[in-house]
Coordinates of C-alpha atoms in Angstrom, one line a residue:
G1 CA 87.6 6.5 -2.4
N2 CA 88.1 5.5 -5.7
G3 CA 91.2 7.6 -6.5
E4 CA 94.2 6.6 -8.3
S5 CA 96.6 6.6 -4.9
R6 CA 94.6 3.6 -3.9
E7 CA 95.8 1.2 -7.0
G8 CA 97.8 -1.7 -5.8
I9 CA 96.3 -1.8 -2.1
N10 CA 94.7 -5.0 -1.5
L11 CA 91.5 -4.2 0.1
Q12 CA 90.6 -7.6 1.1
S13 CA 93.4 -7.2 3.8
F14 CA 91.7 -4.9 5.5
S15 CA 88.3 -6.5 5.1
Q16 CA 88.6 -9.0 8.3
D17 CA 90.0 -6.2 10.9
Y18 CA 88.0 -2.9 9.8
I19 CA 84.3 -1.7 8.8
L20 CA 84.7 -1.0 5.1
V21 CA 82.6 2.1 3.8
G22 CA 83.1 2.5 -0.1
C23 CA 82.1 4.6 -2.9
N24 CA 80.4 3.4 -5.9
A25 CA 82.3 0.4 -7.9
L26 CA 84.6 -0.5 -4.9
H27 CA 82.2 -3.6 -4.8
R28 CA 84.0 -4.8 -8.1
E29 CA 86.9 -5.6 -5.7
T30 CA 85.8 -6.2 -2.4
T31 CA 83.1 -6.5 0.1
T32 CA 82.2 -3.5 2.2
E33 CA 79.6 -2.9 4.9
H34 CA 78.5 0.3 3.8
L35 CA 78.5 1.4 0.1
I36 CA 77.3 4.6 -1.3
C37 CA 76.2 5.0 -4.6
C38 CA 74.5 8.6 -5.5
D39 CA 74.2 7.9 -9.2
R40 CA 71.3 5.5 -10.1
R41 CA 73.2 3.5 -12.6
M42 CA 76.2 2.9 -9.8
G43 CA 73.2 1.9 -7.4
E44 CA 71.7 -0.9 -9.9
E45 CA 75.2 -2.3 -10.4
A46 CA 75.8 -2.5 -6.7
I47 CA 72.6 -4.5 -6.5
L48 CA 73.5 -7.0 -9.1
S49 CA 76.9 -7.7 -7.8
E50 CA 78.0 -10.7 -5.8
N51 CA 80.1 -8.7 -3.4
T52 CA 77.0 -7.0 -1.5
K53 CA 74.8 -9.8 -0.5
H54 CA 75.3 -8.3 3.0
T55 CA 76.0 -4.7 2.1
K56 CA 74.0 -1.8 3.1
I57 CA 73.8 0.4 -0.2
Y58 CA 73.1 3.8 0.2
V59 CA 71.3 6.0 -2.4
R60 CA 70.0 9.4 -2.6
P61 CA 66.3 9.9 -1.5
D62 CA 64.9 10.1 -5.0
W63 CA 66.4 7.0 -5.9
F64 CA 65.2 5.0 -2.5
N65 CA 61.5 4.3 -3.7
Y66 CA 62.6 3.3 -7.0
F67 CA 64.9 0.6 -5.4
R68 CA 63.1 -0.2 -2.4
K69 CA 59.5 -0.3 -4.3
I70 CA 60.5 -1.8 -7.8
K71 CA 63.2 -3.8 -7.0
K72 CA 61.9 -4.8 -3.2
D73 CA 65.8 -4.7 -2.2
K74 CA 66.0 -4.2 1.5
R75 CA 69.8 -3.6 1.4
I76 CA 68.8 -0.1 0.1
H77 CA 69.1 3.0 2.4
K78 CA 68.8 6.8 1.9
V79 CA 72.1 8.6 2.3
P80 CA 71.9 10.4 5.9
E81 CA 70.9 13.8 6.5
L82 CA 73.5 16.2 6.6
P83 CA 74.4 17.2 10.0
Y84 CA 74.2 21.0 9.3
K85 CA 72.2 23.3 7.6
G86 CA 73.8 25.8 5.0
N87 CA 72.9 28.0 2.7
T88 CA 75.5 27.6 -0.5
K89 CA 75.3 25.4 -3.3
A90 CA 78.0 23.2 -1.7
D91 CA 75.7 22.5 1.3
D92 CA 72.5 21.3 -0.9
P93 CA 72.5 17.5 -0.4
I94 CA 72.0 17.1 -4.2
H95 CA 75.3 18.4 -4.8
W96 CA 77.2 16.0 -2.2
G97 CA 78.6 13.1 -3.9
S98 CA 79.4 9.6 -3.0
G99 CA 82.9 10.4 -1.6
P100 CA 82.0 13.0 1.1
Y101 CA 78.8 10.8 1.9
A102 CA 81.1 7.8 2.5
V103 CA 82.9 9.9 4.6
L104 CA 79.6 11.1 6.6
V105 CA 78.7 7.4 7.1
A106 CA 81.9 6.3 8.2
S107 CA 82.0 9.3 10.7
A108 CA 78.5 8.6 11.9
L109 CA 79.3 5.2 12.8
E110 CA 78.8 4.3 16.6
N111 CA 81.8 2.5 18.3
V112 CA 84.4 3.9 15.6
E113 CA 87.0 6.3 16.8
T114 CA 89.3 6.1 14.0
I115 CA 88.5 6.3 10.3
M116 CA 91.2 5.8 7.8
L117 CA 90.7 7.4 4.5
M118 CA 92.3 5.6 1.3
G119 CA 91.8 6.9 -2.3
F120 CA 90.3 10.3 -1.4
D121 CA 92.7 11.9 -3.9
L122 CA 90.5 15.0 -4.6
Y123 CA 92.7 16.6 -7.0
S124 CA 94.3 14.8 -10.2
S125 CA 98.1 14.7 -10.8
S126 CA 97.2 15.0 -14.6
N127 CA 94.8 16.7 -17.1
T128 CA 92.3 13.8 -16.9
V129 CA 90.0 12.2 -14.0
N130 CA 91.7 10.7 -11.3
N131 CA 89.5 7.5 -10.6
V132 CA 90.8 3.9 -10.6
Y133 CA 87.5 3.1 -12.4
K134 CA 87.7 5.6 -15.6
G135 CA 87.1 4.1 -18.7
T136 CA 84.9 1.1 -17.5
K137 CA 80.9 0.9 -17.2
N138 CA 79.3 3.8 -15.3
Y139 CA 82.2 6.0 -15.3
S140 CA 83.9 8.7 -17.1
D141 CA 86.1 8.1 -20.2
R142 CA 89.7 7.7 -19.4
K143 CA 90.3 10.9 -21.4
S144 CA 87.8 12.9 -19.3
R145 CA 89.0 16.2 -17.5
P146 CA 89.5 16.2 -13.8
V147 CA 86.5 17.0 -11.8
D148 CA 86.7 20.3 -9.6
P149 CA 87.0 19.2 -6.2
S150 CA 86.5 22.0 -4.6
Y151 CA 82.9 20.8 -3.2
W152 CA 84.5 17.4 -1.9
I153 CA 87.2 19.4 0.1
Y154 CA 84.2 21.8 1.6
Q155 CA 81.6 19.0 2.2
I156 CA 84.5 16.6 3.9
A157 CA 85.6 19.5 5.8
K158 CA 82.4 19.9 7.0
V159 CA 82.0 16.3 8.2
F160 CA 85.2 16.8 10.0
Q161 CA 83.9 20.0 11.6
Y162 CA 80.5 18.1 12.7
Y163 CA 82.4 15.1 13.9
P164 CA 85.6 16.6 16.0
Q165 CA 85.7 13.5 18.5
K166 CA 86.6 11.1 15.5
N167 CA 90.2 10.6 14.5

């Protein structure tokens, strides 16, 4: 995740021993095996990054054709289908963000028993957005209000529910 609790953590120290699944601009700091970019602008930025040459970049289905046909980029994959059907707004895939999808991608990986979540702060401890990239290209202004985390909490709980064998 890209919450401010991740500031100061050297992500490169994890890249040797772990499969890294990240969100959006994480590619600015390190390489990952899997990068989820639900926003088209973040997908475009990720494709151009030197750190994503060997990264699977996941985008929403509506952006998939744009990146695969127009950009002809084979690193692009569709975000996975949800492992359940629900009837609330939070269950609609269009309302899933990069963070919950990153948890879903990590949980669906075979031969992975334990998943460590870093920077999934969910709540802001101030009256501004909680994101290490705020105020940078493709992100909210530093003074923007925090995002309501209720969908993230619900969606990540759904992933935990459907992957109970994962630690």
